[in-house]
Coordinates of C-alpha atoms in Angstrom, one line a residue:
M1 CA 0.0 0.0 0.0
A2 CA 1.4 3.4 -1.0
L3 CA 1.1 6.0 1.7
D4 CA 0.3 9.7 1.6
V5 CA 2.8 11.2 4.1
L6 CA 3.1 14.7 5.6
I7 CA 6.6 15.7 6.7
V8 CA 6.6 18.7 9.1
D9 CA 9.9 20.3 9.9
D10 CA 11.2 23.9 9.8
S11 CA 14.3 22.7 7.9
A12 CA 13.7 22.1 4.2
A13 CA 16.9 20.0 4.2
I14 CA 15.5 17.7 6.9
R15 CA 12.2 17.3 5.0
K16 CA 14.1 16.2 1.9
I17 CA 16.4 13.8 3.9
L18 CA 13.3 12.3 5.6
Q19 CA 11.7 11.8 2.2
R20 CA 14.9 10.1 0.9
V21 CA 15.2 7.9 4.0
L22 CA 11.6 6.8 3.7
A23 CA 12.4 5.6 0.2
Q24 CA 15.6 3.8 1.4
A25 CA 13.5 2.2 4.2
E26 CA 11.3 0.8 1.4
I27 CA 8.2 2.6 2.6
S28 CA 6.0 2.9 -0.4
L29 CA 5.0 6.5 -0.9
S30 CA 2.1 7.8 -3.1
N31 CA 2.2 11.5 -2.2
V32 CA 4.6 13.4 0.1
Y33 CA 3.4 16.7 1.5
E34 CA 5.7 19.1 3.3
A35 CA 5.1 21.8 5.9
G36 CA 7.5 24.1 7.7
D37 CA 5.6 24.4 10.9
G38 CA 2.4 23.2 12.6
L39 CA 0.2 25.9 11.1
E40 CA 1.2 24.9 7.6
A41 CA 0.7 21.3 8.4
L42 CA -2.9 22.0 9.5
D43 CA -3.5 23.7 6.1
V44 CA -2.1 20.6 4.3
L45 CA -4.3 18.3 6.4
K46 CA -7.4 20.4 5.6
A47 CA -6.7 20.0 1.8
N48 CA -5.4 16.5 1.5
R49 CA -5.9 12.9 2.8
V50 CA -2.9 11.8 4.8
D51 CA -2.0 8.4 6.1
L52 CA 1.0 9.3 8.3
V53 CA 2.5 12.5 9.8
L54 CA 6.2 12.8 10.7
A55 CA 6.6 15.9 12.7
D56 CA 9.6 17.7 14.3
I57 CA 9.0 18.7 17.9
N58 CA 10.8 22.0 17.9
M59 CA 9.4 24.4 15.3
P60 CA 8.4 28.1 15.1
K61 CA 4.8 29.3 15.1
M62 CA 3.3 26.0 16.2
D63 CA 5.6 23.2 17.5
G64 CA 5.1 19.5 17.0
I65 CA 3.5 19.0 20.4
Q66 CA 0.9 21.6 19.6
L67 CA 0.3 20.1 16.2
L68 CA -0.1 16.6 17.7
R69 CA -2.6 18.0 20.1
E70 CA -4.6 19.6 17.2
I71 CA -4.5 16.4 15.2
K72 CA -5.6 14.1 18.0
T73 CA -8.5 16.4 19.1
D74 CA -10.0 16.8 15.7
E75 CA -12.2 13.9 14.6
R76 CA -11.1 14.4 10.9
W77 CA -7.5 13.5 11.8
A78 CA -7.5 11.7 15.1
G79 CA -6.9 8.3 13.5
I80 CA -3.8 9.5 11.6
P81 CA -0.6 8.1 13.2
V82 CA 1.9 10.8 14.1
V83 CA 5.5 10.0 14.6
M84 CA 7.6 12.7 16.3
V85 CA 11.1 13.4 15.0
T86 CA 13.4 15.1 17.5
T87 CA 16.8 16.2 18.5
E88 CA 15.6 16.4 22.1
G89 CA 18.1 14.9 24.5
G90 CA 15.6 14.8 27.4
Q91 CA 12.6 12.6 27.6
S92 CA 10.0 15.2 28.8
K93 CA 8.7 16.2 25.4
V94 CA 8.8 12.6 24.1
I95 CA 6.8 11.5 27.1
A96 CA 4.4 14.4 26.6
A97 CA 3.9 13.5 23.0
A98 CA 3.2 9.8 23.9
E99 CA 0.6 10.9 26.4
I100 CA -1.1 13.0 23.8
G101 CA -1.2 10.1 21.4
A102 CA 2.0 10.0 19.3
A103 CA 2.5 6.7 17.6
G104 CA 6.2 6.8 18.1
Y105 CA 9.3 8.9 17.8
V106 CA 12.6 8.9 15.9
R107 CA 15.7 10.7 17.2
K108 CA 17.8 12.8 14.8
P109 CA 20.1 11.9 13.2
F110 CA 18.2 8.8 12.0
T111 CA 18.9 6.0 9.6
A112 CA 16.6 4.2 7.1
D113 CA 16.7 1.1 9.5
Q114 CA 15.6 3.2 12.5
I115 CA 12.7 4.7 10.4
R116 CA 11.7 1.2 9.2
R117 CA 11.8 -0.3 12.7
T118 CA 9.7 2.6 14.0
L119 CA 7.1 2.6 11.2
E120 CA 6.6 -1.1 10.5
P121 CA 4.4 -1.8 13.6
I122 CA 2.5 1.5 13.2
L123 CA 1.7 0.8 9.6
A124 CA 0.8 -2.8 10.2
A125 CA -1.8 -1.8 12.8

C-alpha cells in the first residue's frame, strides 16, 4: 500500500532527507506533502488525505506537540498516526507526545533502518 505522508519540519533539508530515508526504508509512498511548521501542516491536512504524519517537535509558530494535540483532538484527523522526529536529549517532550497520542518517535540523526523499525508496527496496525 502506497502512503500519503506529511513531513513537518522547519528545515527544508531535513524534510528532503526524511523523504529520501523513507524511500531507502522501502516505505511505499504515493504523495509526500511538506510543511515548515504546525500551522502549515494543518492547512495541508485540511486540503489532503494523509496516512501518516512525521513531525519535528521544535518548530516556530506551532511546534510538534501543539500540532499533535490539534490532530488528536480533531475527529477528521484523530486516527492518523503521528511520529515525532526530535533532537531532544531529554525525555520530557517525548513523554508528553506519547501521552497526547504520538504513535512513536525517531531521534535525529536517523537511519533508514531506524525509520523502518519505528514505522513497521505502526503501519501494520
